[in-house]
Short mmCIF file of C-alpha atoms in Angstrom, two decimals:
data_model
loop_
_atom_site.label_atom_id
_atom_site.label_comp_id
_atom_site.label_asym_id
_atom_site.label_seq_id
_atom_site.Cartn_x
_atom_site.Cartn_y
_atom_site.Cartn_z
CA MET Y 26 119.58 335.02 96.60
CA ALA Y 27 113.28 335.36 98.35
CA THR Y 28 114.18 338.34 99.73
CA THR Y 29 115.02 341.67 98.34
CA ILE Y 30 118.73 341.43 97.74
CA ALA Y 31 120.44 343.03 100.66
CA ALA Y 32 122.13 346.40 100.24
CA SER Y 33 125.39 344.80 101.28
CA CYS Y 34 125.51 342.71 98.16
CA PRO Y 35 126.69 344.81 95.19
CA SER Y 36 123.79 345.53 92.83
CA PRO Y 37 123.99 343.71 89.50
CA PRO Y 38 123.36 345.66 86.30
CA LEU Y 39 119.71 346.43 85.71
CA LEU Y 40 118.02 344.35 83.03
CA ARG Y 41 116.04 347.01 81.22
CA PRO Y 42 112.78 346.15 79.45
CA MET Y 43 113.96 348.05 76.40
CA SER Y 44 117.51 348.75 75.36
CA LEU Y 45 118.61 352.29 74.59
CA LEU Y 46 118.20 353.13 70.93
CA PRO Y 47 121.52 353.35 69.10
CA ARG Y 48 122.53 356.64 67.68
CA LEU Y 49 121.51 356.97 64.05
CA ARG Y 50 123.84 358.60 61.63
CA LEU Y 51 122.80 362.15 60.92
CA GLY Y 52 123.13 361.56 57.21
CA LEU Y 53 120.05 359.30 57.07
CA SER Y 54 116.96 360.76 55.51
CA LEU Y 55 113.89 361.24 57.70
CA PRO Y 56 111.97 358.24 56.24
CA LEU Y 57 115.01 355.98 56.71
CA ARG Y 58 115.49 357.18 60.27
CA ARG Y 59 111.82 356.50 61.03
CA ARG Y 60 112.09 352.99 59.62
CA ALA Y 61 115.28 352.37 61.59
CA LEU Y 62 113.67 353.58 64.81
CA THR Y 63 110.64 351.37 64.20
CA ALA Y 64 112.84 348.33 63.61
CA VAL Y 65 114.87 348.97 66.77
CA ALA Y 66 111.72 349.46 68.85
CA ALA Y 67 110.17 346.27 67.48
CA ALA Y 68 113.33 344.33 68.28
CA ALA Y 69 113.29 345.71 71.81
CA VAL Y 70 109.67 344.66 72.28
CA ARG Y 71 110.47 341.15 71.03
CA GLN Y 72 113.45 341.00 73.39
CA ASP Y 73 111.28 342.14 76.30
CA ALA Y 74 108.62 339.54 75.57
CA ALA Y 75 111.26 336.82 75.50
CA THR Y 76 112.97 338.01 78.68
CA TRP Y 77 110.04 338.32 81.10
CA THR Y 78 107.82 335.44 82.17
CA GLN Y 79 104.39 335.91 83.71
CA ALA Y 80 103.63 333.71 86.71
CA PRO Y 81 101.04 333.73 89.53
CA LEU Y 82 101.82 334.19 93.21
CA SER Y 83 101.10 331.12 95.33
CA LEU Y 84 101.87 332.69 98.73
CA VAL Y 85 102.28 336.14 100.27
CA ALA Y 86 102.58 336.10 104.07
CA PRO Y 87 104.56 337.82 106.85
CA ALA Y 88 107.89 336.15 107.58
CA SER Y 89 108.71 338.14 110.72
CA ALA Y 90 106.68 339.13 113.76
CA ASP Y 91 106.76 342.83 112.83
CA ALA Y 92 105.84 342.13 109.16
CA SER Y 93 108.99 343.85 107.89
CA LEU Y 94 109.83 340.66 106.00
CA PHE Y 95 107.49 338.58 103.83
CA HIS Y 96 107.43 335.07 102.43
CA VAL Y 97 106.61 335.28 98.72
CA SER Y 98 106.21 332.20 96.53
CA VAL Y 99 105.73 332.20 92.76
CA ASP Y 100 104.26 329.28 90.81
CA VAL Y 101 106.60 328.57 87.88
CA SER Y 102 105.11 325.18 87.01
CA ASP Y 103 103.98 326.57 83.65
CA ALA Y 104 107.48 327.89 82.94
CA PRO Y 105 109.64 324.73 83.14
CA ASP Y 106 112.57 326.26 81.27
CA LEU Y 107 112.76 329.08 83.81
CA ALA Y 108 112.37 326.66 86.73
CA VAL Y 109 115.22 324.38 85.66
CA SER Y 110 117.52 327.30 84.88
CA TYR Y 111 117.89 327.84 88.64
CA THR Y 112 120.71 325.45 89.49
CA VAL Y 113 122.93 327.04 92.14
CA PRO Y 114 122.07 328.51 95.58
CA GLY Y 115 122.71 332.24 95.58
CA GLN Y 116 121.29 332.91 92.13
CA TYR Y 117 118.74 335.69 91.78
CA LEU Y 118 116.32 337.31 89.36
CA GLN Y 119 114.27 340.43 88.84
CA LEU Y 120 110.56 340.65 89.56
CA ARG Y 121 108.04 343.20 88.23
CA VAL Y 122 104.55 343.87 89.53
CA PRO Y 123 101.65 345.32 87.50
CA ALA Y 124 101.68 348.69 89.28
CA SER Y 125 105.37 349.41 88.65
CA GLU Y 126 107.76 348.87 85.75
CA LYS Y 127 110.76 349.18 88.07
CA PRO Y 128 111.89 345.66 88.92
CA SER Y 129 113.07 344.41 92.28
CA PHE Y 130 116.14 342.20 92.56
CA LEU Y 131 115.39 339.09 94.61
CA ALA Y 132 117.66 336.24 95.65
CA ILE Y 133 115.88 332.91 95.48
CA ALA Y 134 115.45 331.51 98.99
CA SER Y 135 114.27 328.00 98.17
CA PRO Y 136 116.73 325.33 97.02
CA PRO Y 137 116.94 324.59 93.28
CA SER Y 138 115.22 321.25 93.94
CA PHE Y 139 112.01 323.11 94.85
CA ALA Y 140 111.85 324.62 91.40
CA SER Y 141 112.28 321.31 89.61
CA SER Y 142 110.11 319.18 91.93
CA ARG Y 143 107.43 321.65 93.05
CA GLY Y 144 107.49 324.20 90.25
CA GLU Y 145 107.97 327.03 92.73
CA PHE Y 146 110.37 329.86 93.53
CA GLN Y 147 110.32 331.06 97.15
CA PHE Y 148 111.62 334.45 98.25
CA LEU Y 149 112.18 336.42 101.43
CA VAL Y 150 111.22 340.02 100.72
CA LYS Y 151 112.09 343.05 102.81
CA ARG Y 152 109.12 345.42 102.72
CA VAL Y 153 110.40 348.95 102.06
CA PRO Y 154 107.65 351.62 101.90
CA GLY Y 155 107.15 352.99 98.40
CA SER Y 156 109.25 350.33 96.69
CA THR Y 157 108.38 347.59 94.23
CA ALA Y 158 108.91 345.15 97.10
CA ASP Y 159 106.27 347.04 99.07
CA LEU Y 160 103.79 346.67 96.22
CA LEU Y 161 104.65 342.99 95.93
CA CYS Y 162 103.96 342.38 99.62
CA GLY Y 163 100.54 343.97 99.14
CA LEU Y 164 99.50 341.45 96.49
CA GLY Y 165 97.83 338.10 97.12
CA ARG Y 166 97.65 334.52 95.95
CA GLY Y 167 96.75 334.33 92.26
CA ASP Y 168 98.02 337.80 91.36
CA VAL Y 169 100.36 337.70 88.37
CA VAL Y 170 103.90 339.05 88.40
CA GLU Y 171 106.71 339.00 85.84
CA LEU Y 172 110.05 337.27 86.34
CA SER Y 173 113.29 337.83 84.48
CA ALA Y 174 115.72 335.08 83.63
CA VAL Y 175 117.66 333.59 86.54
CA MET Y 176 120.98 335.43 86.93
CA GLY Y 177 124.36 335.05 88.55
CA LYS Y 178 126.75 332.20 89.29
CA GLY Y 179 125.52 331.80 92.86
CA PHE Y 180 127.73 330.55 95.67
CA GLN Y 181 130.58 328.64 94.06
CA VAL Y 182 130.81 325.95 96.72
CA GLU Y 183 133.33 324.00 94.67
CA ARG Y 184 135.90 326.58 95.80
CA ILE Y 185 135.54 325.31 99.39
CA SER Y 186 135.33 321.62 98.51
CA PRO Y 187 135.88 318.79 99.26
CA PRO Y 188 134.75 318.93 102.91
CA GLY Y 189 137.94 317.26 104.11
CA ALA Y 190 140.03 320.07 102.63
CA PHE Y 191 137.83 322.77 104.17
CA PRO Y 192 136.44 321.41 107.45
CA ALA Y 193 135.60 324.92 108.70
CA VAL Y 194 133.01 327.08 106.93
CA LEU Y 195 131.90 330.38 108.46
CA ILE Y 196 128.62 331.82 107.17
CA PHE Y 197 127.52 335.42 107.72
CA ALA Y 198 124.11 336.94 106.97
CA THR Y 199 122.23 340.05 108.01
CA GLY Y 200 118.58 340.97 107.46
CA SER Y 201 117.08 339.62 104.28
CA GLY Y 202 120.55 338.45 103.24
CA ILE Y 203 119.61 335.19 104.96
CA SER Y 204 117.51 334.35 101.89
CA PRO Y 205 120.20 332.81 99.63
CA ILE Y 206 121.90 331.38 102.73
CA ARG Y 207 118.75 329.36 103.37
CA SER Y 208 119.02 327.99 99.84
CA LEU Y 209 122.65 327.06 100.43
CA ILE Y 210 121.98 325.28 103.73
CA GLU Y 211 118.91 323.42 102.51
CA SER Y 212 120.57 322.40 99.25
CA GLY Y 213 123.31 320.78 101.28
CA PHE Y 214 127.03 321.51 101.05
CA ASN Y 215 128.26 318.52 103.08
CA ALA Y 216 128.02 320.37 106.38
CA THR Y 217 127.79 317.10 108.31
CA GLU Y 218 131.17 316.10 106.87
CA ARG Y 219 132.80 319.29 108.16
CA SER Y 220 133.91 319.80 111.75
CA ASP Y 221 133.01 323.48 112.19
CA VAL Y 222 130.16 325.15 110.29
CA ARG Y 223 128.79 328.30 111.90
CA LEU Y 224 126.08 330.72 110.78
CA TYR Y 225 126.26 334.22 112.27
CA TYR Y 226 122.82 335.68 111.52
CA GLY Y 227 122.21 339.30 112.43
CA ALA Y 228 118.96 341.22 112.89
CA ARG Y 229 117.76 344.15 114.95
CA ASN Y 230 115.70 341.93 117.25
CA LEU Y 231 113.82 338.64 117.24
CA GLN Y 232 110.73 340.36 115.81
CA ARG Y 233 112.77 341.11 112.65
CA MET Y 234 114.45 337.73 112.34
CA ALA Y 235 113.10 335.35 109.71
CA TYR Y 236 113.34 331.55 109.55
CA GLN Y 237 113.54 330.98 113.31
CA ASP Y 238 111.36 327.92 112.81
CA ARG Y 239 114.07 326.44 110.59
CA PHE Y 240 117.01 326.79 112.98
CA LYS Y 241 116.63 323.31 114.49
CA ASP Y 242 116.48 321.71 111.07
CA TRP Y 243 119.56 323.64 109.97
CA GLU Y 244 121.43 322.56 113.08
CA SER Y 245 120.48 318.94 112.41
CA THR Y 246 122.36 319.23 109.09
CA GLY Y 247 125.55 320.31 110.86
CA VAL Y 248 125.16 324.10 110.87
CA ARG Y 249 125.53 325.82 114.24
CA VAL Y 250 123.22 328.86 114.22
CA ILE Y 251 124.39 331.93 116.17
CA PRO Y 252 121.71 334.67 116.21
CA VAL Y 253 123.14 338.15 116.77
CA LEU Y 254 120.77 340.98 117.79
CA SER Y 255 121.80 344.63 117.54
CA GLN Y 256 118.87 345.96 119.61
CA PRO Y 257 117.61 343.06 121.75
CA ASP Y 258 115.20 343.32 124.65
CA GLU Y 259 116.27 342.75 128.24
CA LYS Y 260 115.41 339.04 128.08
CA TRP Y 261 117.97 338.28 125.38
CA SER Y 262 121.03 336.39 126.62
CA GLY Y 263 122.67 335.56 123.29
CA GLU Y 264 125.13 337.48 121.14
CA GLN Y 265 124.56 341.23 120.93
CA GLY Y 266 125.75 343.98 118.62
CA TYR Y 267 126.69 343.59 114.99
CA VAL Y 268 127.63 340.33 113.30
CA GLN Y 269 131.21 341.42 112.66
CA ALA Y 270 131.70 342.28 116.35
CA ALA Y 271 130.20 338.98 117.49
CA PHE Y 272 132.52 337.13 115.14
CA SER Y 273 135.55 339.02 116.48
CA ARG Y 274 134.68 337.89 120.00
CA THR Y 275 134.20 334.22 119.14
CA LYS Y 276 135.97 333.57 115.83
CA GLU Y 277 138.24 330.66 116.89
CA ILE Y 278 139.80 330.07 113.49
CA LEU Y 279 141.97 327.02 114.12
CA ASN Y 280 143.54 326.80 110.67
CA PRO Y 281 142.86 329.64 108.19
CA LEU Y 282 144.20 327.57 105.28
CA LEU Y 283 141.43 325.03 105.90
CA THR Y 284 138.68 327.63 106.31
CA GLY Y 285 136.08 328.91 103.86
CA ALA Y 286 133.40 331.56 104.29
CA VAL Y 287 130.07 332.59 102.78
CA LEU Y 288 128.68 336.13 103.12
CA CYS Y 289 125.47 337.97 102.23
CA GLY Y 290 124.14 341.03 103.97
CA HIS Y 291 124.90 344.66 104.67
CA LYS Y 292 127.85 346.05 102.76
CA GLN Y 293 129.70 347.20 105.88
CA MET Y 294 129.37 343.78 107.48
CA ALA Y 295 130.64 342.03 104.36
CA GLU Y 296 133.61 344.36 104.04
CA GLU Y 297 134.62 344.19 107.70
CA VAL Y 298 134.25 340.42 107.97
CA THR Y 299 136.20 339.92 104.74
CA SER Y 300 139.00 342.17 105.98
CA GLU Y 301 139.20 340.31 109.27
CA LEU Y 302 139.19 336.89 107.63
CA VAL Y 303 141.93 337.86 105.20
CA ALA Y 304 143.98 339.40 108.02
CA ASP Y 305 143.70 336.10 109.88
CA GLY Y 306 145.03 334.20 106.88
CA VAL Y 307 141.86 333.01 105.12
CA SER Y 308 142.29 333.13 101.36
CA LYS Y 309 140.06 335.71 99.66
CA GLU Y 310 139.38 333.09 96.98
CA LYS Y 311 137.68 331.00 99.64
CA ILE Y 312 135.30 333.79 100.71
CA LEU Y 313 132.11 333.29 98.68
CA MET Y 314 129.50 335.88 97.75
CA ASN Y 315 126.68 335.54 95.26
CA PHE Y 316 127.66 338.64 93.22
#
């Protein structure tokens, strides 16, 4: 949780290709220090080789009308151990491209079943000029990238299970934060067995909103999709403003003790929605994030 991980989600610690060299005691002679440095460097190289997996791109294509978001798919069929290590929606990894050693954190957008059955990781990537994500979106099918190990615990859905105990689940996403939410919805979390599952999905306008072609399928699984546009055109008749404001107008929390929530998106949105949910009586332990 692919997309570049939204700024709202706290950044995980960077997995560096080489660890910092430990301080060597000043008392070591020069030859011993040289040998120690060589050994540490060799260990770091071995660690790097074991950590990063090369894999070819199978798709790079615009995911939004204005091309600010891109679909990126990576073929991991030749890396079965990496593919099966993705087990929970909301998990993420780092991706490096040949032209830059700085990795980009990406939440995996496709469900874990895609990795095991199709040998593929799918991402929703926000194209930011000058970034690694920008370079990635400029590549094409067959180009090789490097992937780190899959990271994070993902969305711990067991905290809002079984469905009968938590019939209401409120989901909030902004921008590319919809990426791991897609994985959650398409993996299934018994939405059809819950009475009130809502997705508040915010974007600037429809031209910047990904996955519109999936909304009907998501609704067929029991998820009510509520698009929220902050700068819509004059034809828009749906919810306007920011996600947190739209939620405040329509929240309708019938029983906070039976309500769970899932959030991924801009930091301000996540903080304000969390504060409002807690103030209304929703347990903070039942508010899920993927970091």
